[in-house]
Structures are given as C-alpha cells and as structure tokens.
Coordinates of C-alpha atoms and ligand atoms in Angstrom, one line a residue:
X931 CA -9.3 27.6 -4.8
X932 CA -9.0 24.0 -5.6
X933 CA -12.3 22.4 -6.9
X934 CA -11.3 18.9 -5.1
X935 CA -9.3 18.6 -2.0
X936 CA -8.4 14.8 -1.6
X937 CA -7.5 14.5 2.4
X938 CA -4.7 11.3 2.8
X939 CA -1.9 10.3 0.6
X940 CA -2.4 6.6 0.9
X941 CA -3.2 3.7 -2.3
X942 CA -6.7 5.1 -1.8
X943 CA -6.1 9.0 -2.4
X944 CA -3.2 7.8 -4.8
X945 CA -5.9 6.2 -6.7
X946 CA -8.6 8.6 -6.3
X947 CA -6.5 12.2 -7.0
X948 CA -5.0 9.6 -10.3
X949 CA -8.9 9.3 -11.4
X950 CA -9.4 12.6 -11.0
X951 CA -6.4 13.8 -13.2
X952 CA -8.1 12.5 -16.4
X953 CA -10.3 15.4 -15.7
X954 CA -10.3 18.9 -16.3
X955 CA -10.0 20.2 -13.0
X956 CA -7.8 21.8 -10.2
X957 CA -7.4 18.9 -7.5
X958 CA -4.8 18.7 -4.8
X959 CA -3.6 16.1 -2.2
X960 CA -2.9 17.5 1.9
X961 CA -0.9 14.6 3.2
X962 CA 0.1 14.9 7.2
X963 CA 3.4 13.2 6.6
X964 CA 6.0 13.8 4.5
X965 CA 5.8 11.0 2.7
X966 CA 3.0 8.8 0.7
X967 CA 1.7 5.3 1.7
X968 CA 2.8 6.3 5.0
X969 CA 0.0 4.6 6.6
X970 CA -1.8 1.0 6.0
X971 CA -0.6 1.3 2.2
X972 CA 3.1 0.7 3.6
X973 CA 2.3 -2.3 6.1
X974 CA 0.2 -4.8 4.4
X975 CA -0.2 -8.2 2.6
X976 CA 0.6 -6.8 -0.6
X977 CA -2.1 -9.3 -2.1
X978 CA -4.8 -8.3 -4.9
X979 CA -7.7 -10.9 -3.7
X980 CA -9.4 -12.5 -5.9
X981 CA -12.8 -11.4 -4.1
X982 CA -14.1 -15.0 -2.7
X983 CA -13.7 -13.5 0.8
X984 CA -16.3 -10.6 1.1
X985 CA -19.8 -11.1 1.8
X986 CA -21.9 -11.2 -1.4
X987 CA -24.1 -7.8 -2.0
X988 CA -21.5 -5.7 -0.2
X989 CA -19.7 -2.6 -1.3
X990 CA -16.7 -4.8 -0.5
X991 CA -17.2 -7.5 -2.9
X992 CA -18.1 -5.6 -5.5
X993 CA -15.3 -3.4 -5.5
X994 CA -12.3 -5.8 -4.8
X995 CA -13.6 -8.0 -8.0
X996 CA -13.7 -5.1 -9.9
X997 CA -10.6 -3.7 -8.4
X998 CA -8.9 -6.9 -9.1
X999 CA -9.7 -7.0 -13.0
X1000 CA -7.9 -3.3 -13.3
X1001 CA -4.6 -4.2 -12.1
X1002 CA -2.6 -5.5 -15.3
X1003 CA -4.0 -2.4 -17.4
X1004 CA -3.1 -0.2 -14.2
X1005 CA 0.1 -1.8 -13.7
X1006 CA 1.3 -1.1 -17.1
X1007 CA 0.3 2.1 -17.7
X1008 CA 1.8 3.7 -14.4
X1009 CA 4.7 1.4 -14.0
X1010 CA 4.6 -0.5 -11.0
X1011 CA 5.3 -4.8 -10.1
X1012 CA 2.3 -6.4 -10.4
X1013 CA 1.5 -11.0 -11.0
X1014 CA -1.4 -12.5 -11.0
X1015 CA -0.3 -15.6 -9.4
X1016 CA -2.7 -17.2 -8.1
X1017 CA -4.1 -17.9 -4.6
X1018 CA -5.2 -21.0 -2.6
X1019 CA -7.4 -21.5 0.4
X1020 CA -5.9 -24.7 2.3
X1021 CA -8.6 -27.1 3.9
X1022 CA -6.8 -29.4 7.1
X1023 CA -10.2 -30.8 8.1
X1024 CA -13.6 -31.7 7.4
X1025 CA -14.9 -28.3 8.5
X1026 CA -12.2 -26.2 6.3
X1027 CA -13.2 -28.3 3.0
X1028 CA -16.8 -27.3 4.1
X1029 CA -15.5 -23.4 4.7
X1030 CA -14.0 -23.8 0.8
X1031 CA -16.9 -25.2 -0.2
X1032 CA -19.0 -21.8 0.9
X1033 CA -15.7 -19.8 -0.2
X1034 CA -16.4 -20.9 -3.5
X1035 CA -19.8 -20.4 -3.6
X1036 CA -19.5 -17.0 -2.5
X1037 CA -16.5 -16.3 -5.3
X1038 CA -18.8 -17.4 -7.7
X1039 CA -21.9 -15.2 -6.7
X1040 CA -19.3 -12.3 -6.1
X1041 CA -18.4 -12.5 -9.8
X1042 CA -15.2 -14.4 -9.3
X1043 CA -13.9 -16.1 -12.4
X1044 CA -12.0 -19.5 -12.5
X1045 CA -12.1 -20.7 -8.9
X1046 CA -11.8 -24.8 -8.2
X1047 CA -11.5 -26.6 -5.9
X1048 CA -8.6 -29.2 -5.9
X1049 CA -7.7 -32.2 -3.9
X1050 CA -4.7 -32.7 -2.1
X1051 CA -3.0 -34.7 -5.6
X1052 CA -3.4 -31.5 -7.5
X1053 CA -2.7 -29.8 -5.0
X1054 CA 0.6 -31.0 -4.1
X1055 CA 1.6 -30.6 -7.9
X1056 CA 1.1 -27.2 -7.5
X1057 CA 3.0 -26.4 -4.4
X1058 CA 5.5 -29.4 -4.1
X1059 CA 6.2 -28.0 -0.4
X1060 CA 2.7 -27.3 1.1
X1061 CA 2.1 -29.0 4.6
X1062 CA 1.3 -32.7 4.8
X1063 CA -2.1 -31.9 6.4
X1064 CA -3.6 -30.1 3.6
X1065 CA -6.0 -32.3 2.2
X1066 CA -7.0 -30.0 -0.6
X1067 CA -7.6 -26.4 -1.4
X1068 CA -9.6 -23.7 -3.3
X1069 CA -7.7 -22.7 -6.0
X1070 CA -8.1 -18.7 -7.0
X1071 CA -6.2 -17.6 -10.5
X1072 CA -7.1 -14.4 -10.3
X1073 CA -5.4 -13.3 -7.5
X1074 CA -2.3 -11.4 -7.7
X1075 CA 0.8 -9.8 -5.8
X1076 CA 1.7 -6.1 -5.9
X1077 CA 4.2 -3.8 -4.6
X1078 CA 1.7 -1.2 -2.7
X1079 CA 4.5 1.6 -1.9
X1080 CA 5.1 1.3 -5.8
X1081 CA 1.7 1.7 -7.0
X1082 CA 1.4 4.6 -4.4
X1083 CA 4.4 6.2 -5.7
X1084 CA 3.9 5.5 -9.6
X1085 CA -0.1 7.0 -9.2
X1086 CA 0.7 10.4 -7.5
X1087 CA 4.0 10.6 -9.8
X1088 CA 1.8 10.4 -12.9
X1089 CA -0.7 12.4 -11.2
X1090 CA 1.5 15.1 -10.4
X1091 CA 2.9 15.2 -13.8
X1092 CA -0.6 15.9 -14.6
X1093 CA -1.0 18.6 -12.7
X1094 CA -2.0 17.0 -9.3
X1095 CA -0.3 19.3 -6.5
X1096 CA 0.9 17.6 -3.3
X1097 CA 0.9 18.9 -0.5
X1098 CA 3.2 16.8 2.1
X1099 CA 3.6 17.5 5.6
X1100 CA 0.2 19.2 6.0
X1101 CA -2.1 17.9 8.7
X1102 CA -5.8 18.7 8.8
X1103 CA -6.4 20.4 11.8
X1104 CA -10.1 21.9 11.1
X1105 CA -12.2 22.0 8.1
X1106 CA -14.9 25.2 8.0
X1107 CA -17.8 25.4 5.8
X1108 CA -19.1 28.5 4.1
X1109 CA -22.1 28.6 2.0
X1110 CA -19.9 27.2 -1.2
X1111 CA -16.8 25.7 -0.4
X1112 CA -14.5 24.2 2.7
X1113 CA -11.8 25.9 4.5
X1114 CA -9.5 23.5 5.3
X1115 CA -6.8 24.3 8.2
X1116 CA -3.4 22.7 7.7
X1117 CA -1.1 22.6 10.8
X1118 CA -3.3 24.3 13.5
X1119 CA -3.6 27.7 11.4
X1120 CA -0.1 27.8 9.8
X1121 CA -1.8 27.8 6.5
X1122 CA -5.5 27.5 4.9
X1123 CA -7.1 25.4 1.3
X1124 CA -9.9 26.4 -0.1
X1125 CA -11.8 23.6 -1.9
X1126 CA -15.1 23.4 -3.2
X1127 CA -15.1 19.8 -2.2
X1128 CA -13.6 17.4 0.0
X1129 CA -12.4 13.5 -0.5
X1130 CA -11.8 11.8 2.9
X1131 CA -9.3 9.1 2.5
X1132 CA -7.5 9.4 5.8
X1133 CA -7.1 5.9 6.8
X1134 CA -7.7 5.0 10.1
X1135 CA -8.0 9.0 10.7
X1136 CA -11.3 9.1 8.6
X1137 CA -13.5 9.7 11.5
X1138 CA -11.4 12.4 12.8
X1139 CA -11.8 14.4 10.1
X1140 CA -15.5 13.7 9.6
X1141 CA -15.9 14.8 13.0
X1142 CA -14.0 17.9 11.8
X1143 CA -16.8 18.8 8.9
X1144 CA -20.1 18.0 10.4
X1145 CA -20.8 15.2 12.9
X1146 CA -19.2 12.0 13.5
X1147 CA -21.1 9.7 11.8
X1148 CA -19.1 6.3 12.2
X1149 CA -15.6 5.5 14.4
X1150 CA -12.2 3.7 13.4
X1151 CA -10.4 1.4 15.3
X1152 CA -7.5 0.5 14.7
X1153 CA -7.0 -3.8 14.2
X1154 CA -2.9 -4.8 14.5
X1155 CA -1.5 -7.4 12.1
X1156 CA 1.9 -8.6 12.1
X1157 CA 4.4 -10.0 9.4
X1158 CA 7.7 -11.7 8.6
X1159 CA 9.6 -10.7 5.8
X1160 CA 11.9 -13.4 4.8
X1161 CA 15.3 -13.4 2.3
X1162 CA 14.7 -14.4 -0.9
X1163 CA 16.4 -17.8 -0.4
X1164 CA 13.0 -18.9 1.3
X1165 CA 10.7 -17.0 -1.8
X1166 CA 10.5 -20.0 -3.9
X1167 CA 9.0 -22.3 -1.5
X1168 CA 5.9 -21.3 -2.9
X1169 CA 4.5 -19.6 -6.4
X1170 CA 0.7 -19.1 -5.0
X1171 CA -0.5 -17.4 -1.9
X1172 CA -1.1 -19.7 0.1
X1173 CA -4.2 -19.2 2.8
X1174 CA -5.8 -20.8 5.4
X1175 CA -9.5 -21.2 6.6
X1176 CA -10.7 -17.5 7.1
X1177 CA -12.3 -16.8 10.9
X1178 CA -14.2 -14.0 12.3
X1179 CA -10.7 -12.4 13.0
X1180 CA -9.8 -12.0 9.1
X1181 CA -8.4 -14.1 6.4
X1182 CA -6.3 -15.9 8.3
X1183 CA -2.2 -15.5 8.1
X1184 CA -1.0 -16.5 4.7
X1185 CA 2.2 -18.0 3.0
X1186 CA 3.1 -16.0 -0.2
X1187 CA 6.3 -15.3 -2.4
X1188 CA 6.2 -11.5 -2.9
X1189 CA 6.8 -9.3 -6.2
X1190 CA 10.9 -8.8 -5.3
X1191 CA 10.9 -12.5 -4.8
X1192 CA 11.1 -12.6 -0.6
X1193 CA 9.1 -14.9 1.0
X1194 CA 6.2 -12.9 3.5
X1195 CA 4.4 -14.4 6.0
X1196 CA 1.3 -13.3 8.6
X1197 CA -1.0 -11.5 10.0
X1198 CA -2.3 -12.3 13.2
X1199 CA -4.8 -10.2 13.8
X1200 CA -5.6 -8.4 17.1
X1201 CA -7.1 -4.6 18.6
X1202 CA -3.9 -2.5 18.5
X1203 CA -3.5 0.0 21.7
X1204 CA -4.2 2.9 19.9
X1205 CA -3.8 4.5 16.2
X1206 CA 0.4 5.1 16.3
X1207 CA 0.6 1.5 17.8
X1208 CA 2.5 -0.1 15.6
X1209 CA 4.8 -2.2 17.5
X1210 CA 5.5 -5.9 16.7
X1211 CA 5.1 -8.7 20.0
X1212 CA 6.6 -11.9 20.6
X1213 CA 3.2 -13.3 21.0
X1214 CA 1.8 -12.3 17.7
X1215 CA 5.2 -13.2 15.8
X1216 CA 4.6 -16.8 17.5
X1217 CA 1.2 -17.0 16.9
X1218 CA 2.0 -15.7 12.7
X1219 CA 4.9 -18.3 12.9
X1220 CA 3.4 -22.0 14.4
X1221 CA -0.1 -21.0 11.9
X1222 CA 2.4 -20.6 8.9
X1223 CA 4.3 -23.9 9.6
X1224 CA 0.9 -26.0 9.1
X1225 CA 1.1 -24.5 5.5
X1226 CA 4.4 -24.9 4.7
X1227 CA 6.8 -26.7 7.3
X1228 CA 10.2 -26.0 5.8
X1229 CA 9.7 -22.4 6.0
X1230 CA 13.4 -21.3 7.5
X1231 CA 12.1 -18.8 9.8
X1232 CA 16.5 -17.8 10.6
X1233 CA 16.1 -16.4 7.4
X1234 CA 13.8 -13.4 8.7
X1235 CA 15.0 -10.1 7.2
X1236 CA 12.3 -7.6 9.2
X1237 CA 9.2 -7.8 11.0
X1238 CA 6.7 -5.2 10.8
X1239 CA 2.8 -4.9 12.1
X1240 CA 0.5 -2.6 10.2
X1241 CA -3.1 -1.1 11.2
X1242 CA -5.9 -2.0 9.5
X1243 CA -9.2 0.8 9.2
X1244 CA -12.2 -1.3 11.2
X1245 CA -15.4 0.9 11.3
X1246 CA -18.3 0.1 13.1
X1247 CA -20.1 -0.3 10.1
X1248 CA -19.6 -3.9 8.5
X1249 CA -18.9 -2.5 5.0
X1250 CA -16.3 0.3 3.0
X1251 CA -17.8 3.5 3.7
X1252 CA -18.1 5.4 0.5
X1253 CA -20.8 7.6 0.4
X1254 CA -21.0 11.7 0.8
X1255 CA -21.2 12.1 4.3
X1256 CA -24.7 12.7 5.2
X1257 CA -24.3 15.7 7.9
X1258 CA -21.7 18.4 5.2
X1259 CA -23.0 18.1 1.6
X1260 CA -19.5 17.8 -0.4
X1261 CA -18.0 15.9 1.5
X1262 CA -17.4 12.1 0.1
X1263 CA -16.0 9.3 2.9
X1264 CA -13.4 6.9 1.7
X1265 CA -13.4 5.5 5.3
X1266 CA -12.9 2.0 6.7
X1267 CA -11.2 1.0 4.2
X1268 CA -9.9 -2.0 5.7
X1269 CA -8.7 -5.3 3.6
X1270 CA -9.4 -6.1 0.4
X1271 CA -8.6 -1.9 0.6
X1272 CA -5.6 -2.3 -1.6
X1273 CA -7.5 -4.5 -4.3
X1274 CA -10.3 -2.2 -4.4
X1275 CA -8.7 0.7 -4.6
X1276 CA -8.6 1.5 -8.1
X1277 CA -12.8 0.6 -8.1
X1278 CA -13.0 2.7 -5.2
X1279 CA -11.5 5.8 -7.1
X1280 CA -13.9 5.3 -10.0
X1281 CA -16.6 5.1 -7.7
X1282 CA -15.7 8.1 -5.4
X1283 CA -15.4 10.1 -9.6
X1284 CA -19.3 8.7 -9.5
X1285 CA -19.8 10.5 -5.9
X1286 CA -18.6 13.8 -6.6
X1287 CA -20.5 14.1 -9.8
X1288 CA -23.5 13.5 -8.3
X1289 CA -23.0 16.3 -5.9
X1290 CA -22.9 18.7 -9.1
X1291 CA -19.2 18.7 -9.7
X1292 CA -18.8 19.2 -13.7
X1293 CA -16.8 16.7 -14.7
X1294 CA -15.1 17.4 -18.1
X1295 CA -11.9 15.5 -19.6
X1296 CA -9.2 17.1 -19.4
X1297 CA -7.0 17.9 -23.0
X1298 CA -4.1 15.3 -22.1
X1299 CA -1.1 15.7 -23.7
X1300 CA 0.2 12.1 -23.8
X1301 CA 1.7 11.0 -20.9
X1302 CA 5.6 10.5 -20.9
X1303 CA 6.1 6.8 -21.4
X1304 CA 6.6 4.9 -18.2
X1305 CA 10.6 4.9 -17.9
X1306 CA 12.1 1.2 -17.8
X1307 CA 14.1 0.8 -14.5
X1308 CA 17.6 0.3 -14.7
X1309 CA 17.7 -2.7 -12.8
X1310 CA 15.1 -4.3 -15.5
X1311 CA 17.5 -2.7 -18.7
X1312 CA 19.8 -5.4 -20.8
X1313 CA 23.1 -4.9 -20.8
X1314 CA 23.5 -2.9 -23.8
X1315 CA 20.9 -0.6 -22.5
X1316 CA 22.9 -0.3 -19.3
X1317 CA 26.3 0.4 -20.6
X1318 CA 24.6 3.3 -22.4
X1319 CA 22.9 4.9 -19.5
X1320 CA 26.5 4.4 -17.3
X1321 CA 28.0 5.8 -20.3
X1322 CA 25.5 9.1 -20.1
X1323 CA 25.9 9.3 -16.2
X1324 CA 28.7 7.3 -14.8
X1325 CA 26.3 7.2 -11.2
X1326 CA 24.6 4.4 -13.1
X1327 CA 27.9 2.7 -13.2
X1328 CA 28.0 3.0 -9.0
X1329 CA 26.5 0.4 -7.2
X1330 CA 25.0 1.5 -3.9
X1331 CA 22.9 -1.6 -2.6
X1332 CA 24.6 -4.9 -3.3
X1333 CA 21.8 -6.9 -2.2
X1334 CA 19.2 -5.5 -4.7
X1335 CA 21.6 -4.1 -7.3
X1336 CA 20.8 -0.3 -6.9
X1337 CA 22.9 2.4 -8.4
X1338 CA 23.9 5.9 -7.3
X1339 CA 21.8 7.3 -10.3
X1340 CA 18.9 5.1 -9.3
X1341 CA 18.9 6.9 -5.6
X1342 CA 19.8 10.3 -6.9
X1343 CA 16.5 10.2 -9.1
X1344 CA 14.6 9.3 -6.7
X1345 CA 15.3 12.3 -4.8
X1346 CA 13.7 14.7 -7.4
X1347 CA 10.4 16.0 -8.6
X1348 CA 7.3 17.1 -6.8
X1349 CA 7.3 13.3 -4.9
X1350 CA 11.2 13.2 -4.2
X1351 CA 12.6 11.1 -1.1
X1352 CA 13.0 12.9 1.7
X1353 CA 14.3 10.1 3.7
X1354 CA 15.8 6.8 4.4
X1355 CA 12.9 4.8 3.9
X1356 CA 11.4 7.1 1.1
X1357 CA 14.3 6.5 -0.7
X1358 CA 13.7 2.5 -0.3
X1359 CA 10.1 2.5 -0.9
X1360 CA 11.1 4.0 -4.4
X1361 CA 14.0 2.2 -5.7
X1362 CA 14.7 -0.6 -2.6
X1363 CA 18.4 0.3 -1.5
X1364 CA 18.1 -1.6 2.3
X1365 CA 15.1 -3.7 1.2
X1366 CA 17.8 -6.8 0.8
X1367 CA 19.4 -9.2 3.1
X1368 CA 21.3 -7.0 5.4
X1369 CA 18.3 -4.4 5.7
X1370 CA 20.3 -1.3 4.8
X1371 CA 23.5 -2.1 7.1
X1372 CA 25.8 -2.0 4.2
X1373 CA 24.1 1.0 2.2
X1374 CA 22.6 2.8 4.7
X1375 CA 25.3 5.3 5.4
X1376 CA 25.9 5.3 1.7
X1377 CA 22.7 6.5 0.8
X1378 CA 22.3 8.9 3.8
X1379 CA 25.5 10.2 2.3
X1380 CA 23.5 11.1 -1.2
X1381 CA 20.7 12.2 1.0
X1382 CA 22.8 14.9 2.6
X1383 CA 24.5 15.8 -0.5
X1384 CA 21.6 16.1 -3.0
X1385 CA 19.4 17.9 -0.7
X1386 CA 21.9 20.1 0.6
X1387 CA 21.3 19.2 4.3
X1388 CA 23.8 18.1 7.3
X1389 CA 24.2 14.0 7.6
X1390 CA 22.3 14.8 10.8
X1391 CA 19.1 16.2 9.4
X1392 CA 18.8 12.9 7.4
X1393 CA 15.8 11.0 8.4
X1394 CA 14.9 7.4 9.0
X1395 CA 11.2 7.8 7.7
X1396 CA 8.8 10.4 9.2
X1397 CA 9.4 13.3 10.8
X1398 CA 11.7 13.1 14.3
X1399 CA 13.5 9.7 13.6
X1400 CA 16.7 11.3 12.5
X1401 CA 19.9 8.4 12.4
X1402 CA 22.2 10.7 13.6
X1403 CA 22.7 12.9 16.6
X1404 CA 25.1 15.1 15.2
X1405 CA 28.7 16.0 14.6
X1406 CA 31.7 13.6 16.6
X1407 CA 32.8 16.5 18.1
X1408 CA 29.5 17.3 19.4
X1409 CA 28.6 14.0 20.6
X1410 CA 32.2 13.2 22.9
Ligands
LIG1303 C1 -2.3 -5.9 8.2 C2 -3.0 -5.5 6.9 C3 -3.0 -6.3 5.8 C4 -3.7 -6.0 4.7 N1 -3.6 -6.7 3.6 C5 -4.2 -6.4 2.4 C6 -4.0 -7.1 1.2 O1 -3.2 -8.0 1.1 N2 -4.7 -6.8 0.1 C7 -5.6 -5.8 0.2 O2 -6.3 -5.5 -0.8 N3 -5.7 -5.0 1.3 C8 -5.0 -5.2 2.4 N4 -5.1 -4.5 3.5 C9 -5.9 -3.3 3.4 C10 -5.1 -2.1 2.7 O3 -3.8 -2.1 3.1 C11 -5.8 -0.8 3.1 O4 -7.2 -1.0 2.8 C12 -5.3 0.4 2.3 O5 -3.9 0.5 2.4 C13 -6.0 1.6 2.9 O6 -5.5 2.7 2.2 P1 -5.9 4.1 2.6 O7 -5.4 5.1 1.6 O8 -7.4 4.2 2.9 O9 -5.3 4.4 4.1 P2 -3.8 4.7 4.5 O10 -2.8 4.0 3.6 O11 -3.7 4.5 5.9 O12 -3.6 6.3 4.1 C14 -4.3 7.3 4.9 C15 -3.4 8.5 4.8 O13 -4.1 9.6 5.4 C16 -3.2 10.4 6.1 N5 -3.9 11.2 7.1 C17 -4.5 10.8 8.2 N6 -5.0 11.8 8.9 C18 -4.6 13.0 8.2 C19 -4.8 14.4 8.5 N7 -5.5 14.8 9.6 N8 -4.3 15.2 7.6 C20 -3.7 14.8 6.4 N9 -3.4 13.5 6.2 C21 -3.9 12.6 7.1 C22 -2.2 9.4 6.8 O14 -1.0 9.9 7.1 C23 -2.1 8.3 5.6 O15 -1.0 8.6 4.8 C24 -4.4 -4.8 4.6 C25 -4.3 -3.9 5.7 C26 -3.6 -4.2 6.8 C27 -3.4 -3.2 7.9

C-alpha cells in the first residue's frame, strides 16, 4: 500500500512526487506511457514567465511568480539547463503600448520584480534585430528559458533515487474507493495500487480520471499550438523572448533563442480535434510564421529543423484547479494546468504537499542521506576531464551525434536505471542525439543500433517514441 499515488508523469507530477520525496513516506508515480513528459511537458514554449500575464488574485499568478523565483535553486540542485534571460512584450501601436502599460501594472500587483518599460532606442540596443515596427516594449528580467524534458527527467531521476517508484506504461483505467484508501486499476484489471491517497496530474486527462473517483466536477479541452524549431545558425538573432501583444487566444506567438541555442518560434493557438490531435497544419505554421516576421524580419525560416504542435489543458474553470476534489475526500486535482503550467510547477508541488496535509496525511521528513552530487555532463567536461572519462570507457571516446556532440557512453547511460530510454526519442529527450541539424538522419540508425544491443531486443522492436511507432518492419528477408 502506497500512502500517495501521484497519477501522470508530466513536469507537474515530476515536481509533485520530487516534493514529496523530502518526506518520509511510500509515494509512487502510474504513468500510461512509457515514457515521462510524454504529454504537454514535451511540446511547449519552454519559457519560465515572469508572471505579468495572469490575472492578479488568481491561483495562476501567484503560482507562476513563485514558481519563477525557484528555478535557479531547482535547476542546480537536480541538474537541468535553465537562463533567466529576460523577456520583452513588443508594442506596434498605440493600443499595444496601452496593453504594456496594463501588462505592467498587472506584473507589478502580481509580485513581479524589475519590469520597465522601454522605448524603441532602448529597445533596439537590446535586440539589434527586432522588427522596424516595434516602437517599444515591456522589458521582463525575470523570465527565463528551460529545457522542460530535462527538468522532467532530472526530478523523477532524483526522485527515484529517493525512493520514488515509477510505474511506466500503466494506464488508469478505474479508481475504487473503500472506506480508507483507493483502488486504483492499471490496464483494464491487468494489475491493482492501493493508495491511501491520490494526486491527479493527468494533463489534459484530469477530468477523466476525476470522473473515475467521484463525479466530474470540471472538463478539459484540449487548445492546439504549433511551433518551429529552427538550427542554431538562426538562435542568436535574439538573447530575450521576444512577445507580442497578448489576446484572448493566449500570449501571443513569441520569438526566443532556446537553452541548446536553436532559435523557436510560435504558437498559434486554436481548439485541437480531440486529445491525440497533435498534428501540425499549413495554416497554423503560416499564421506562427507572418506574426513572427513583425518581430523579427530576418528570421530564415529555410533553416527549420522540425515542427511540432502541442496541447494545452483548458478547463472550464478560468483558473489552475488545485484543490481536493470536492465529491472523493483524498483525492487532490492538479487539473487545467494550462500555461504558465511549466513555470508554476515547482509552486504547484509545494502547494499540492499543503493539500494532502490538510486531508490528515502525516507528513514527516524523511532521514536523507545526501543526495549523489548532480553528475557534470560530458558534453559540459574540459578536456582534461574528458580524456579521463574516454580513458575509463573508450564509448566516451565514440562520437554518435555529430551535430550535438553525443557519445556512445552518453546514450548507453541513458538507457539505465529505473527511468532508462526505452526509445528513439527517450533517448533524445535525455542526452539530445537527433535533436541537431539533420534531426537524427545521421544517428538515428546508430543509436537504434545501441538501443537494440543494450536492451537486448531485435532492431525491429526499437521504437520511435510511444508505444506502436516502431522504425522498422522487420528483418530484409522478411520484408522482400
Ligand atoms: C503549446 C503550449 C505552450 C506552452 N508554453 C508554456 C511555457 O512556455 N511556459 C509555461 O510555463 N507553460 C507552458 N505551457 C504549459 C505547460 O506546458 C503545461 O502546463 C505543463 O506541461 C502541464 O504539465 P502536466 O504535468 O500537468 O501535464 P502533462 O505534461 O500533459 O502530463 C500529464 C501526464 O499524465 C499522463 N496520463 C494521462 N492520463 C493518464 C492515465 N489514465 N493513466 C496514467 N497516466 C495518464 C499523460 O500520459 C501525461 O504524461 C504550454 C503548453 C502548451 C501546450
């Protein structure tokens, strides 16, 4: 029996089930994938807002100020890329320096600290290459970029360490009741958690599974955004994050460099079909693309790498939902999580601690031993340091990915532990081989190679990303 079942292995579990391994108790994360961040933690803005954005007195604004204050102390202490940057809010015309003008306002009653606004002289000496149109901005220091599959990954690893367990590949299919604790059914029956309580940090899922426990008491729906990723020959054409007027539809797409040092640009924002839509349109991408090229005109859009559309959590409530649900005692919503979800995170873990206490859960520190440090990548090592690692394991010495620089040994240890790779993409969203220039054409095959061979499974059982999108469909022989 675990005394804390945390249902979704997104930033928002990550964060919460890392919280919760402070403490002395027996806590486990059910994730339906087989991978973390495998929902709106992997498609994204990767921003930390600074917290200007979010209506004063909501849940939201609270929590992505404090959220943003956490990250340096977070960053370090789990590993994972983190800068605080900077962000501006571009103003074209009379009505946008009026929009920054109440931006700022709100930052400042939000708790914001250091926001200005700039006219278009400063501005310019900022961002040499902003559009010719911007005739000022609000200028945001605190904000910050992250690399959000990181964080995930760095959190549960730590967690785990601690004693977290993970539990991958395990879809809630019905959660039960008794008088003192939930029954939770993984795969329609194929196996059972007990749990005295229940987190519900399932994404856009979160009403699903609060329809499972009691009643449902709010619905998701699912809002599309889509992005450009662009080589990092275009990710110095700005240092901020660059924004424009926000709308009704969301913040508006954005210009930003990104913690690898590519160049990302979007979201539009629009209702996807439903909650696996995750397809990318010619419309959006054009839409993303003309509004990006009012902020920054030389933007070389022939140097896309990817395009990608991620879902973000709408409820019909207005704010986060974080509260213990109001129809199963026990059970605390995480739900509608939508953007600044990322930002908040961390706050929204501390806060979700704050929840199940109240319901009666003791919560006593655990005895840590002290964690093990957090290892210095090898791409980040000096040279020295590098010729001694190659010299302990010459798979150091093997260059797999040419664009980023990752080694053998960098994709072999990222295979093992309780949150190994199990695919293509897990594999990337640890150590990056195929996040470069030619998007895993070169080392693709290479690293499928070590998939196979590590694991000790056929080429062919070697997966793209979730489960079902294997790369190959079997043995030559087989195929002519
Ligand atoms: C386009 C877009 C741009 C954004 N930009 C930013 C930004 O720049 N900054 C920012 O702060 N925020 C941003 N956000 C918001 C942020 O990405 C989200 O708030 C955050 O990722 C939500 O995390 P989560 O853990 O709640 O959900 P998710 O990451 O979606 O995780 C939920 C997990 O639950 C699992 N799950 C669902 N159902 C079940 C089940 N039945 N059983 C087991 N597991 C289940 C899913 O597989 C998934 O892994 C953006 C969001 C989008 C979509």
């Amino acid at each position: 029996m675990y005394d804390i079942a945390v249902i979704g292995a997104g930033i928002v579990g990550a964060c919460t089930v890392y919280e919760l391994s402070r403490l002395d108790l027996a806590v486990c994360l059910i994730e339906k994938e087989n991978d973390a961040a495998a929902g709106a933690t992997k498609a994204n803005s990767a921003l930390v807002h600074a917290g200007f954005d979010p209506e004063e007195g909501t849940l939201m604004a609270r929590l992505n100020v404090e959220g943003c204050s956490m990250f340096e102390e977070l960053s370090k202490e789990a590993g994972f890329p983190f800068k605080r940057n900077g962000a501006l809010v571009l103003a074209f015309s009379d009505d946008d320096k009026k929009t920054i003008g109440m931006l700022y306002d709100r930052g400042i009653a939000n708790g914001v600290k250091g926001l200005r606004v700039i006219d278009s002289q400063e501005l310019k000496r900022l961002e040499p290459n902003v559009g010719s149109q911007a005739a000022g901005a609000l200028l945001a220091p605190s904000a910050g970029i992250v690399g959000p599959w990181e964080m995930c990954m760095a959190l549960l690893g730590k967690a785990a360490d601690r004693g977290v367990s993970l539990r991958f590949r395990n879809k809630v299919t019905g959660i039960r009741k008794t008088s003192d604790f939930f029954e939770i059914e993984i795969n329609g029956g194929e196996s059972r958690v007990q749990a005295k309580r229940i987190v519900n940090a399932a994404g856009i899922h979160a009403d699903e599974i609060m329809e499972m426990a009691g009643e449902k008491e709010f619905t998701i729906l699912p809002r599309k955004g889509q992005y450009y990723v662009l080589d990092k020959s275009q990710g110095k054409l700005v240092s901020h994050t660059l924004f424009q007027c926000p709308s009704d539809k969301g913040k508006g797409v954005m210009v930003t460099p990104t913690v690898h040092g590519n160049l990302l640009v979007g979201p539009d924002s629009g209702m996807a079909e439903d909650k696996e839509d995750r397809a990318t349109s010619r419309e959006g991408l054009l839409i993303v693309k003309e509004s990006a090229l009012r902020s920054v005109g030389s933007i070389d859009f022939r140097d896309t790498i990817r395009n990608y559309a991620g879902l973000r959590a709408y409820s019909d409530r207005k704010d986060f939902i974080i509260e213990e649900a109001g129809s199963v005692k026990g059970l605390v919503n995480l739900a509608g999580i939508k953007s600044p979800g990322l930002t908040a995170a961390p706050a929204i873990a501390r806060e979700a601690v704050r929840l199940l206490e109240a319901t009666g859960m003791h919560m006593a520190p655990r005895q840590m031993e002290t964690d093990p440090e957090v290892r210095v990548k090898f791409g980040e090592m000096s040279d020295e340091e590098k010729q001694s690692v190659i010299k302990g394991n010459p798979a150091y010495g093997r260059v797999i990915c040419r664009c980023e620089g990752i080694t053998e040994g960098e994709v072999i240890e990222s295979l093992g532990g309780p949150l190994g790779a199990v695919s293509l993409d897990g594999v990337k969203r640890r150590v990056r081989p195929g996040s470069g220039r030619c998007q895993g054409g070169f080392c693709g095959p290479k690293v499928l190679e070590i998939i196979s061979r590590e694991l000790k499974i056929e080429p062919w059982e070697v997966q793209l990303d979730l489960d079902g999108s294997h790369v190959l469909e079997g043995e030559q022989d087989d195929v002519l």
